[in-house]
Amino acid sequence: MSTLSVQDHGVAHHEEGHEHHHDTFLTKYVFSQDHKMIAKQFLITGITMAVIAMLLSILFRIQLAYPDKAFPLLETLLGRFAPEGRLDPEFYLSLVTIHGTIMVFFVLTAGLSGTFSNLLIPLQVGARDMASPFINMLSYWFFLTACIIMLSSFFIQKGPAGPGWTIYPPLSALPTAMKGSGLGMTLWLVSMVCFVASSLMGGINYVTTVLNMRTKGMDLWKMPLTIWAFFLTAILGVLSFPVLVAGVVLLIFDRSFGTSFYLSDIVVNGQVMPFEGGSPILFQHLFWFLGHPEVYIVIMPAMGISSEVMSVNSRKPIFGYHAMVYSLIGITVLSFIVWGHHMFITGMNPFLGGVFMITTLIIAVPSAVKTFNWLATLWRGNIRFTPAMLFAIGMVSFFISGGLTGIFLGNAALDINLHDTYFVVAHFHLVMGSAAIFGMLAGVYHWFPKMFGRMMDEKLGYLHFWLTFIGAYLVFFPMHFMGLDGVPRRYYAFTEFASMQRWLSVNMFITWAAIMSACAQVAFLYNFIHSIFWGKEATQNPWQANTLEWTAPVERIHGNWPGELPTVYRWPYDYSKPGAEEDFISQITPLSETMSSNLPHDFEDNPAGLEALNTWTNTQKANEEVK
């Protein structure tokens, strides 16, 4: 039977310009314009930054566990920042600031989206490369520049920025406020401007590629959930990051040019400063207008990755595909109107606080839809517990446990008591930090064969998962109870307060759990680096998945597919379909070749195909009657 017709959606293919030519080391590995190589650059840089941020967290966790104990090794390592073996209190704040900045922006935003949007968007929509490979290359180099500038602040006299990763004025606006308010703060601002430039270049590229470069037959409802997540994440970034730049520019004016956008009635060392009329609340509005979409810029790619991994390894179609897409769209829209829940204690009008509280609770609805659909996908599935699958399930676990505590913080009356306590630290480290990291790790284990042509060691993957999963809960779950008791975050030592001394043993427990989790990452780093060079060679489709990236050859050619681009005939989740010969059917398999498993809804917008199915069905019935 001839191939059933599919609609050509008028997609440009960009065949030209991809002829093979000899690459030098610089053009292939350093200044590459191949999206797959750029994805590796983002991944390796993101992993490096994550290791640095983890080490910073271990340093300040040691201070919290043993606030009155001196460690001579610290003075050897940190010099003037740890006199007599104890962390300088202002350097402690700098460690917290840079740890948060690296994890939120450089690891969970650039490391996650930069890696998997670059790797998967062209491969899963059937494109040769990004819409603009040159701008794509620039996005990585701006990101690397931002990383270098941020880390360079550790080597200046007064150390890196210290006002917290949210850089609230007046500490960030007055260069004389503290050590970390001087040159280190300036370097932080410059670094973030470079980072935002990188994010905007990447985001515009991702959106353009998804809209304009899909292969023949790849309409929006045939895209995997990964592509929907990356696409909507890019839209969020393009719309929200410029607001942060605006806030940063005004902050630079206050720091350097004597303006008063954020400052008023400031007294420093008994001297009245000449600032009038400004408001630090303005900065909070500008920051959190980015800051809350940023939460979903971090978590939505992890949602898309986990959805794909769970469907492949459950050998089932994703439950409620359309509902999953609409919930992603709902999260994207609602995330712009909930930023005020970070500001309930700023003296906000109670009516306005109520509005933000309602929208915050409403955004839980699409999140709950996704959670129920993940659980329904797992239900009665033929589950393969690969390391990627375990990390995807772990992501759902953290998203549920951390998300439930968000209901407390979204309530204005409760938030007044819980704000700036360890309850907030526990909440966002579970729902955003741990969940996003686990989604990222699921993606690394799942698409490692596509990136490097080799397989990672499964046993080391299992060891990595269980130690990290248990360690993360041991670190962050006890913090909820500290927060309920009113223990504030960002404090250098709790021994000064009798009411908090009883939590010292818990801080010691958390610190050792954090050290255990850090040691678990050694297994991952060894597995990752060893597998790149000496891992078992991967087959073309090791997971028996349906999506287009597994139809490309293992050899990573620039252009993805030799010859013509593949044509798409079906959605990406035809797993365990009744009547099919195998438990997966690739997106490039024509419907005419799987008539025994075709269903009427497979032929939406394809009347000729539906007519052919009816004819085939009637013929089969007639043959059965003859027999």
PDB file of N, CA, C and O in Angstrom, residues 49 52 56 78 80-81 90-91 93-102 106 144-164 167 178-192 255:
ATOM      1  N   MET A  49      30.468  24.811  36.986  1.00  0.00           N
ATOM      2  CA  MET A  49      29.927  25.834  37.882  1.00  0.00           C
ATOM      3  C   MET A  49      29.148  25.197  39.032  1.00  0.00           C
ATOM      4  O   MET A  49      29.171  25.693  40.163  1.00  0.00           O
ATOM      5  N   ILE A  52      31.592  24.107  41.663  1.00  0.00           N
ATOM      6  CA  ILE A  52      32.077  25.267  42.425  1.00  0.00           C
ATOM      7  C   ILE A  52      31.021  25.714  43.431  1.00  0.00           C
ATOM      8  O   ILE A  52      31.324  25.956  44.614  1.00  0.00           O
ATOM      9  N   LEU A  56      31.223  25.844  47.590  1.00  0.00           N
ATOM     10  CA  LEU A  56      30.920  27.042  48.379  1.00  0.00           C
ATOM     11  C   LEU A  56      29.890  26.723  49.463  1.00  0.00           C
ATOM     12  O   LEU A  56      30.005  27.193  50.607  1.00  0.00           O
ATOM     13  N   LEU A  78      41.722  29.963  52.186  1.00  0.00           N
ATOM     14  CA  LEU A  78      41.029  31.217  51.899  1.00  0.00           C
ATOM     15  C   LEU A  78      41.793  32.458  52.311  1.00  0.00           C
ATOM     16  O   LEU A  78      41.380  33.578  51.971  1.00  0.00           O
ATOM     17  N   ARG A  80      42.894  35.705  53.802  1.00  0.00           N
ATOM     18  CA  ARG A  80      42.283  36.806  54.564  1.00  0.00           C
ATOM     19  C   ARG A  80      40.785  36.642  54.754  1.00  0.00           C
ATOM     20  O   ARG A  80      40.187  37.317  55.592  1.00  0.00           O
ATOM     21  N   PHE A  81      40.166  35.768  53.990  1.00  0.00           N
ATOM     22  CA  PHE A  81      38.720  35.572  54.137  1.00  0.00           C
ATOM     23  C   PHE A  81      38.380  34.613  55.279  1.00  0.00           C
ATOM     24  O   PHE A  81      37.197  34.430  55.599  1.00  0.00           O
ATOM     25  N   GLU A  90      31.415  38.687  56.787  1.00  0.00           N
ATOM     26  CA  GLU A  90      30.972  39.271  55.523  1.00  0.00           C
ATOM     27  C   GLU A  90      31.303  38.358  54.347  1.00  0.00           C
ATOM     28  O   GLU A  90      30.573  38.323  53.347  1.00  0.00           O
ATOM     29  N   PHE A  91      32.396  37.595  54.452  1.00  0.00           N
ATOM     30  CA  PHE A  91      32.705  36.626  53.391  1.00  0.00           C
ATOM     31  C   PHE A  91      31.686  35.486  53.412  1.00  0.00           C
ATOM     32  O   PHE A  91      31.377  34.921  52.355  1.00  0.00           O
ATOM     33  N   LEU A  93      28.533  35.870  53.933  1.00  0.00           N
ATOM     34  CA  LEU A  93      27.430  36.379  53.113  1.00  0.00           C
ATOM     35  C   LEU A  93      27.781  36.326  51.628  1.00  0.00           C
ATOM     36  O   LEU A  93      26.918  36.067  50.786  1.00  0.00           O
ATOM     37  N   SER A  94      29.045  36.554  51.303  1.00  0.00           N
ATOM     38  CA  SER A  94      29.470  36.466  49.905  1.00  0.00           C
ATOM     39  C   SER A  94      29.362  35.032  49.382  1.00  0.00           C
ATOM     40  O   SER A  94      28.953  34.804  48.239  1.00  0.00           O
ATOM     41  N   LEU A  95      29.721  34.058  50.229  1.00  0.00           N
ATOM     42  CA  LEU A  95      29.586  32.661  49.818  1.00  0.00           C
ATOM     43  C   LEU A  95      28.132  32.312  49.525  1.00  0.00           C
ATOM     44  O   LEU A  95      27.826  31.663  48.518  1.00  0.00           O
ATOM     45  N   VAL A  96      27.232  32.743  50.390  1.00  0.00           N
ATOM     46  CA  VAL A  96      25.805  32.486  50.183  1.00  0.00           C
ATOM     47  C   VAL A  96      25.337  33.159  48.890  1.00  0.00           C
ATOM     48  O   VAL A  96      24.578  32.578  48.100  1.00  0.00           O
ATOM     49  N   THR A  97      25.785  34.395  48.665  1.00  0.00           N
ATOM     50  CA  THR A  97      25.376  35.152  47.481  1.00  0.00           C
ATOM     51  C   THR A  97      25.821  34.475  46.190  1.00  0.00           C
ATOM     52  O   THR A  97      25.019  34.265  45.273  1.00  0.00           O
ATOM     53  N   ILE A  98      27.099  34.133  46.115  1.00  0.00           N
ATOM     54  CA  ILE A  98      27.623  33.556  44.878  1.00  0.00           C
ATOM     55  C   ILE A  98      27.092  32.144  44.670  1.00  0.00           C
ATOM     56  O   ILE A  98      26.815  31.734  43.530  1.00  0.00           O
ATOM     57  N   HIS A  99      26.931  31.380  45.752  1.00  0.00           N
ATOM     58  CA  HIS A  99      26.326  30.047  45.626  1.00  0.00           C
ATOM     59  C   HIS A  99      24.944  30.151  44.997  1.00  0.00           C
ATOM     60  O   HIS A  99      24.629  29.443  44.025  1.00  0.00           O
ATOM     61  N   GLY A 100      24.099  31.033  45.526  1.00  0.00           N
ATOM     62  CA  GLY A 100      22.749  31.183  44.984  1.00  0.00           C
ATOM     63  C   GLY A 100      22.759  31.674  43.550  1.00  0.00           C
ATOM     64  O   GLY A 100      22.005  31.175  42.701  1.00  0.00           O
ATOM     65  N   THR A 101      23.612  32.649  43.249  1.00  0.00           N
ATOM     66  CA  THR A 101      23.677  33.199  41.898  1.00  0.00           C
ATOM     67  C   THR A 101      24.101  32.143  40.888  1.00  0.00           C
ATOM     68  O   THR A 101      23.483  31.996  39.820  1.00  0.00           O
ATOM     69  N   ILE A 102      25.150  31.386  41.220  1.00  0.00           N
ATOM     70  CA  ILE A 102      25.629  30.358  40.294  1.00  0.00           C
ATOM     71  C   ILE A 102      24.564  29.307  40.053  1.00  0.00           C
ATOM     72  O   ILE A 102      24.287  28.920  38.904  1.00  0.00           O
ATOM     73  N   PHE A 106      23.471  30.282  36.500  1.00  0.00           N
ATOM     74  CA  PHE A 106      24.477  29.668  35.643  1.00  0.00           C
ATOM     75  C   PHE A 106      24.296  28.160  35.491  1.00  0.00           C
ATOM     76  O   PHE A 106      24.732  27.595  34.490  1.00  0.00           O
ATOM     77  N   LEU A 144      29.953  32.051  29.041  1.00  0.00           N
ATOM     78  CA  LEU A 144      31.258  31.740  29.623  1.00  0.00           C
ATOM     79  C   LEU A 144      31.915  33.008  30.171  1.00  0.00           C
ATOM     80  O   LEU A 144      32.528  32.988  31.245  1.00  0.00           O
ATOM     81  N   THR A 145      31.767  34.122  29.448  1.00  0.00           N
ATOM     82  CA  THR A 145      32.306  35.395  29.929  1.00  0.00           C
ATOM     83  C   THR A 145      31.678  35.785  31.266  1.00  0.00           C
ATOM     84  O   THR A 145      32.365  36.226  32.194  1.00  0.00           O
ATOM     85  N   ALA A 146      30.356  35.607  31.369  1.00  0.00           N
ATOM     86  CA  ALA A 146      29.665  35.909  32.623  1.00  0.00           C
ATOM     87  C   ALA A 146      30.212  35.052  33.760  1.00  0.00           C
ATOM     88  O   ALA A 146      30.422  35.545  34.886  1.00  0.00           O
ATOM     89  N   CYS A 147      30.450  33.761  33.502  1.00  0.00           N
ATOM     90  CA  CYS A 147      30.996  32.866  34.530  1.00  0.00           C
ATOM     91  C   CYS A 147      32.376  33.337  34.986  1.00  0.00           C
ATOM     92  O   CYS A 147      32.673  33.374  36.192  1.00  0.00           O
ATOM     93  N   ILE A 148      33.222  33.681  34.029  1.00  0.00           N
ATOM     94  CA  ILE A 148      34.594  34.093  34.363  1.00  0.00           C
ATOM     95  C   ILE A 148      34.583  35.375  35.181  1.00  0.00           C
ATOM     96  O   ILE A 148      35.314  35.507  36.180  1.00  0.00           O
ATOM     97  N   ILE A 149      33.752  36.348  34.788  1.00  0.00           N
ATOM     98  CA  ILE A 149      33.675  37.609  35.530  1.00  0.00           C
ATOM     99  C   ILE A 149      33.188  37.361  36.951  1.00  0.00           C
ATOM    100  O   ILE A 149      33.726  37.911  37.925  1.00  0.00           O
ATOM    101  N   MET A 150      32.174  36.492  37.102  1.00  0.00           N
ATOM    102  CA  MET A 150      31.636  36.208  38.434  1.00  0.00           C
ATOM    103  C   MET A 150      32.699  35.578  39.321  1.00  0.00           C
ATOM    104  O   MET A 150      32.885  35.971  40.482  1.00  0.00           O
ATOM    105  N   LEU A 151      33.432  34.607  38.796  1.00  0.00           N
ATOM    106  CA  LEU A 151      34.451  33.924  39.598  1.00  0.00           C
ATOM    107  C   LEU A 151      35.651  34.822  39.870  1.00  0.00           C
ATOM    108  O   LEU A 151      36.335  34.660  40.893  1.00  0.00           O
ATOM    109  N   SER A 152      35.919  35.763  38.968  1.00  0.00           N
ATOM    110  CA  SER A 152      37.065  36.652  39.173  1.00  0.00           C
ATOM    111  C   SER A 152      36.905  37.520  40.416  1.00  0.00           C
ATOM    112  O   SER A 152      37.898  38.003  40.979  1.00  0.00           O
ATOM    113  N   SER A 153      35.647  37.707  40.874  1.00  0.00           N
ATOM    114  CA  SER A 153      35.434  38.548  42.051  1.00  0.00           C
ATOM    115  C   SER A 153      36.013  37.937  43.321  1.00  0.00           C
ATOM    116  O   SER A 153      36.176  38.623  44.333  1.00  0.00           O
ATOM    117  N   PHE A 154      36.367  36.639  43.299  1.00  0.00           N
ATOM    118  CA  PHE A 154      37.010  36.016  44.457  1.00  0.00           C
ATOM    119  C   PHE A 154      38.469  36.457  44.601  1.00  0.00           C
ATOM    120  O   PHE A 154      39.080  36.220  45.635  1.00  0.00           O
ATOM    121  N   PHE A 155      39.010  37.062  43.568  1.00  0.00           N
ATOM    122  CA  PHE A 155      40.443  37.387  43.574  1.00  0.00           C
ATOM    123  C   PHE A 155      40.706  38.880  43.743  1.00  0.00           C
ATOM    124  O   PHE A 155      41.829  39.325  43.541  1.00  0.00           O
ATOM    125  N   ILE A 156      39.680  39.637  44.128  1.00  0.00           N
ATOM    126  CA  ILE A 156      39.884  41.059  44.407  1.00  0.00           C
ATOM    127  C   ILE A 156      39.994  41.273  45.915  1.00  0.00           C
ATOM    128  O   ILE A 156      39.629  40.388  46.703  1.00  0.00           O
ATOM    129  N   GLN A 157      40.442  42.429  46.314  1.00  0.00           N
ATOM    130  CA  GLN A 157      40.809  42.684  47.699  1.00  0.00           C
ATOM    131  C   GLN A 157      39.670  42.440  48.676  1.00  0.00           C
ATOM    132  O   GLN A 157      39.835  41.783  49.706  1.00  0.00           O
ATOM    133  N   LYS A 158      38.482  42.974  48.395  1.00  0.00           N
ATOM    134  CA  LYS A 158      37.368  42.884  49.341  1.00  0.00           C
ATOM    135  C   LYS A 158      36.425  41.718  49.071  1.00  0.00           C
ATOM    136  O   LYS A 158      35.428  41.549  49.773  1.00  0.00           O
ATOM    137  N   GLY A 159      36.715  40.931  48.052  1.00  0.00           N
ATOM    138  CA  GLY A 159      35.931  39.731  47.824  1.00  0.00           C
ATOM    139  C   GLY A 159      34.683  39.963  46.991  1.00  0.00           C
ATOM    140  O   GLY A 159      34.365  41.086  46.586  1.00  0.00           O
ATOM    141  N   PRO A 160      33.939  38.883  46.725  1.00  0.00           N
ATOM    142  CA  PRO A 160      32.778  38.960  45.831  1.00  0.00           C
ATOM    143  C   PRO A 160      31.580  39.644  46.480  1.00  0.00           C
ATOM    144  O   PRO A 160      31.599  40.006  47.659  1.00  0.00           O
ATOM    145  N   ALA A 161      30.527  39.784  45.679  1.00  0.00           N
ATOM    146  CA  ALA A 161      29.301  40.441  46.136  1.00  0.00           C
ATOM    147  C   ALA A 161      28.732  39.724  47.356  1.00  0.00           C
ATOM    148  O   ALA A 161      28.811  38.502  47.474  1.00  0.00           O
ATOM    149  N   GLY A 162      28.131  40.506  48.271  1.00  0.00           N
ATOM    150  CA  GLY A 162      27.625  39.931  49.510  1.00  0.00           C
ATOM    151  C   GLY A 162      26.185  40.238  49.868  1.00  0.00           C
ATOM    152  O   GLY A 162      25.718  39.768  50.915  1.00  0.00           O
ATOM    153  N   PRO A 163      25.428  41.025  49.056  1.00  0.00           N
ATOM    154  CA  PRO A 163      24.061  41.366  49.474  1.00  0.00           C
ATOM    155  C   PRO A 163      23.011  40.279  49.263  1.00  0.00           C
ATOM    156  O   PRO A 163      21.827  40.550  49.407  1.00  0.00           O
ATOM    157  N   GLY A 164      23.411  39.062  48.923  1.00  0.00           N
ATOM    158  CA  GLY A 164      22.447  38.008  48.624  1.00  0.00           C
ATOM    159  C   GLY A 164      22.207  37.921  47.130  1.00  0.00           C
ATOM    160  O   GLY A 164      22.430  38.875  46.386  1.00  0.00           O
ATOM    161  N   ILE A 167      20.256  40.623  45.606  1.00  0.00           N
ATOM    162  CA  ILE A 167      20.943  41.928  45.599  1.00  0.00           C
ATOM    163  C   ILE A 167      20.015  43.097  45.964  1.00  0.00           C
ATOM    164  O   ILE A 167      19.956  44.105  45.272  1.00  0.00           O
ATOM    165  N   MET A 178      29.200  47.500  52.854  1.00  0.00           N
ATOM    166  CA  MET A 178      29.926  46.347  53.379  1.00  0.00           C
ATOM    167  C   MET A 178      31.007  45.992  52.362  1.00  0.00           C
ATOM    168  O   MET A 178      31.052  46.552  51.257  1.00  0.00           O
ATOM    169  N   LYS A 179      31.876  45.061  52.728  1.00  0.00           N
ATOM    170  CA  LYS A 179      32.955  44.680  51.820  1.00  0.00           C
ATOM    171  C   LYS A 179      32.405  44.188  50.476  1.00  0.00           C
ATOM    172  O   LYS A 179      32.923  44.539  49.422  1.00  0.00           O
ATOM    173  N   GLY A 180      31.372  43.375  50.539  1.00  0.00           N
ATOM    174  CA  GLY A 180      30.798  42.810  49.321  1.00  0.00           C
ATOM    175  C   GLY A 180      29.943  43.770  48.530  1.00  0.00           C
ATOM    176  O   GLY A 180      29.343  43.368  47.526  1.00  0.00           O
ATOM    177  N   SER A 181      29.872  45.036  48.946  1.00  0.00           N
ATOM    178  CA  SER A 181      29.105  46.034  48.197  1.00  0.00           C
ATOM    179  C   SER A 181      29.977  46.845  47.242  1.00  0.00           C
ATOM    180  O   SER A 181      29.464  47.676  46.498  1.00  0.00           O
ATOM    181  N   GLY A 182      31.284  46.605  47.251  1.00  0.00           N
ATOM    182  CA  GLY A 182      32.197  47.407  46.446  1.00  0.00           C
ATOM    183  C   GLY A 182      32.390  46.844  45.055  1.00  0.00           C
ATOM    184  O   GLY A 182      31.432  46.566  44.320  1.00  0.00           O
ATOM    185  N   LEU A 183      33.658  46.626  44.697  1.00  0.00           N
ATOM    186  CA  LEU A 183      33.979  46.154  43.353  1.00  0.00           C
ATOM    187  C   LEU A 183      33.362  44.785  43.063  1.00  0.00           C
ATOM    188  O   LEU A 183      32.958  44.504  41.935  1.00  0.00           O
ATOM    189  N   GLY A 184      33.265  43.939  44.092  1.00  0.00           N
ATOM    190  CA  GLY A 184      32.645  42.629  43.893  1.00  0.00           C
ATOM    191  C   GLY A 184      31.216  42.744  43.409  1.00  0.00           C
ATOM    192  O   GLY A 184      30.767  41.984  42.543  1.00  0.00           O
ATOM    193  N   MET A 185      30.477  43.717  43.958  1.00  0.00           N
ATOM    194  CA  MET A 185      29.100  43.937  43.525  1.00  0.00           C
ATOM    195  C   MET A 185      29.053  44.443  42.079  1.00  0.00           C
ATOM    196  O   MET A 185      28.189  44.037  41.289  1.00  0.00           O
ATOM    197  N   THR A 186      30.005  45.304  41.727  1.00  0.00           N
ATOM    198  CA  THR A 186      30.071  45.798  40.344  1.00  0.00           C
ATOM    199  C   THR A 186      30.321  44.654  39.365  1.00  0.00           C
ATOM    200  O   THR A 186      29.679  44.559  38.303  1.00  0.00           O
ATOM    201  N   LEU A 187      31.249  43.751  39.723  1.00  0.00           N
ATOM    202  CA  LEU A 187      31.529  42.604  38.866  1.00  0.00           C
ATOM    203  C   LEU A 187      30.294  41.700  38.753  1.00  0.00           C
ATOM    204  O   LEU A 187      30.022  41.129  37.687  1.00  0.00           O
ATOM    205  N   TRP A 188      29.546  41.567  39.839  1.00  0.00           N
ATOM    206  CA  TRP A 188      28.301  40.785  39.802  1.00  0.00           C
ATOM    207  C   TRP A 188      27.349  41.378  38.764  1.00  0.00           C
ATOM    208  O   TRP A 188      26.763  40.643  37.947  1.00  0.00           O
ATOM    209  N   LEU A 189      27.187  42.684  38.786  1.00  0.00           N
ATOM    210  CA  LEU A 189      26.264  43.344  37.857  1.00  0.00           C
ATOM    211  C   LEU A 189      26.718  43.182  36.408  1.00  0.00           C
ATOM    212  O   LEU A 189      25.907  42.891  35.515  1.00  0.00           O
ATOM    213  N   VAL A 190      28.019  43.364  36.163  1.00  0.00           N
ATOM    214  CA  VAL A 190      28.543  43.194  34.805  1.00  0.00           C
ATOM    215  C   VAL A 190      28.343  41.754  34.341  1.00  0.00           C
ATOM    216  O   VAL A 190      27.935  41.487  33.195  1.00  0.00           O
ATOM    217  N   SER A 191      28.628  40.811  35.224  1.00  0.00           N
ATOM    218  CA  SER A 191      28.455  39.399  34.896  1.00  0.00           C
ATOM    219  C   SER A 191      27.006  39.103  34.524  1.00  0.00           C
ATOM    220  O   SER A 191      26.737  38.395  33.543  1.00  0.00           O
ATOM    221  N   MET A 192      26.061  39.651  35.280  1.00  0.00           N
ATOM    222  CA  MET A 192      24.650  39.360  35.007  1.00  0.00           C
ATOM    223  C   MET A 192      24.186  39.994  33.702  1.00  0.00           C
ATOM    224  O   MET A 192      23.331  39.435  33.006  1.00  0.00           O
ATOM    225  N   ARG A 255      24.541  53.548  42.253  1.00  0.00           N
ATOM    226  CA  ARG A 255      25.868  53.245  42.773  1.00  0.00           C
ATOM    227  C   ARG A 255      26.903  54.262  42.297  1.00  0.00           C
ATOM    228  O   ARG A 255      27.815  54.617  43.040  1.00  0.00           O
TER     229      ARG A 255
END
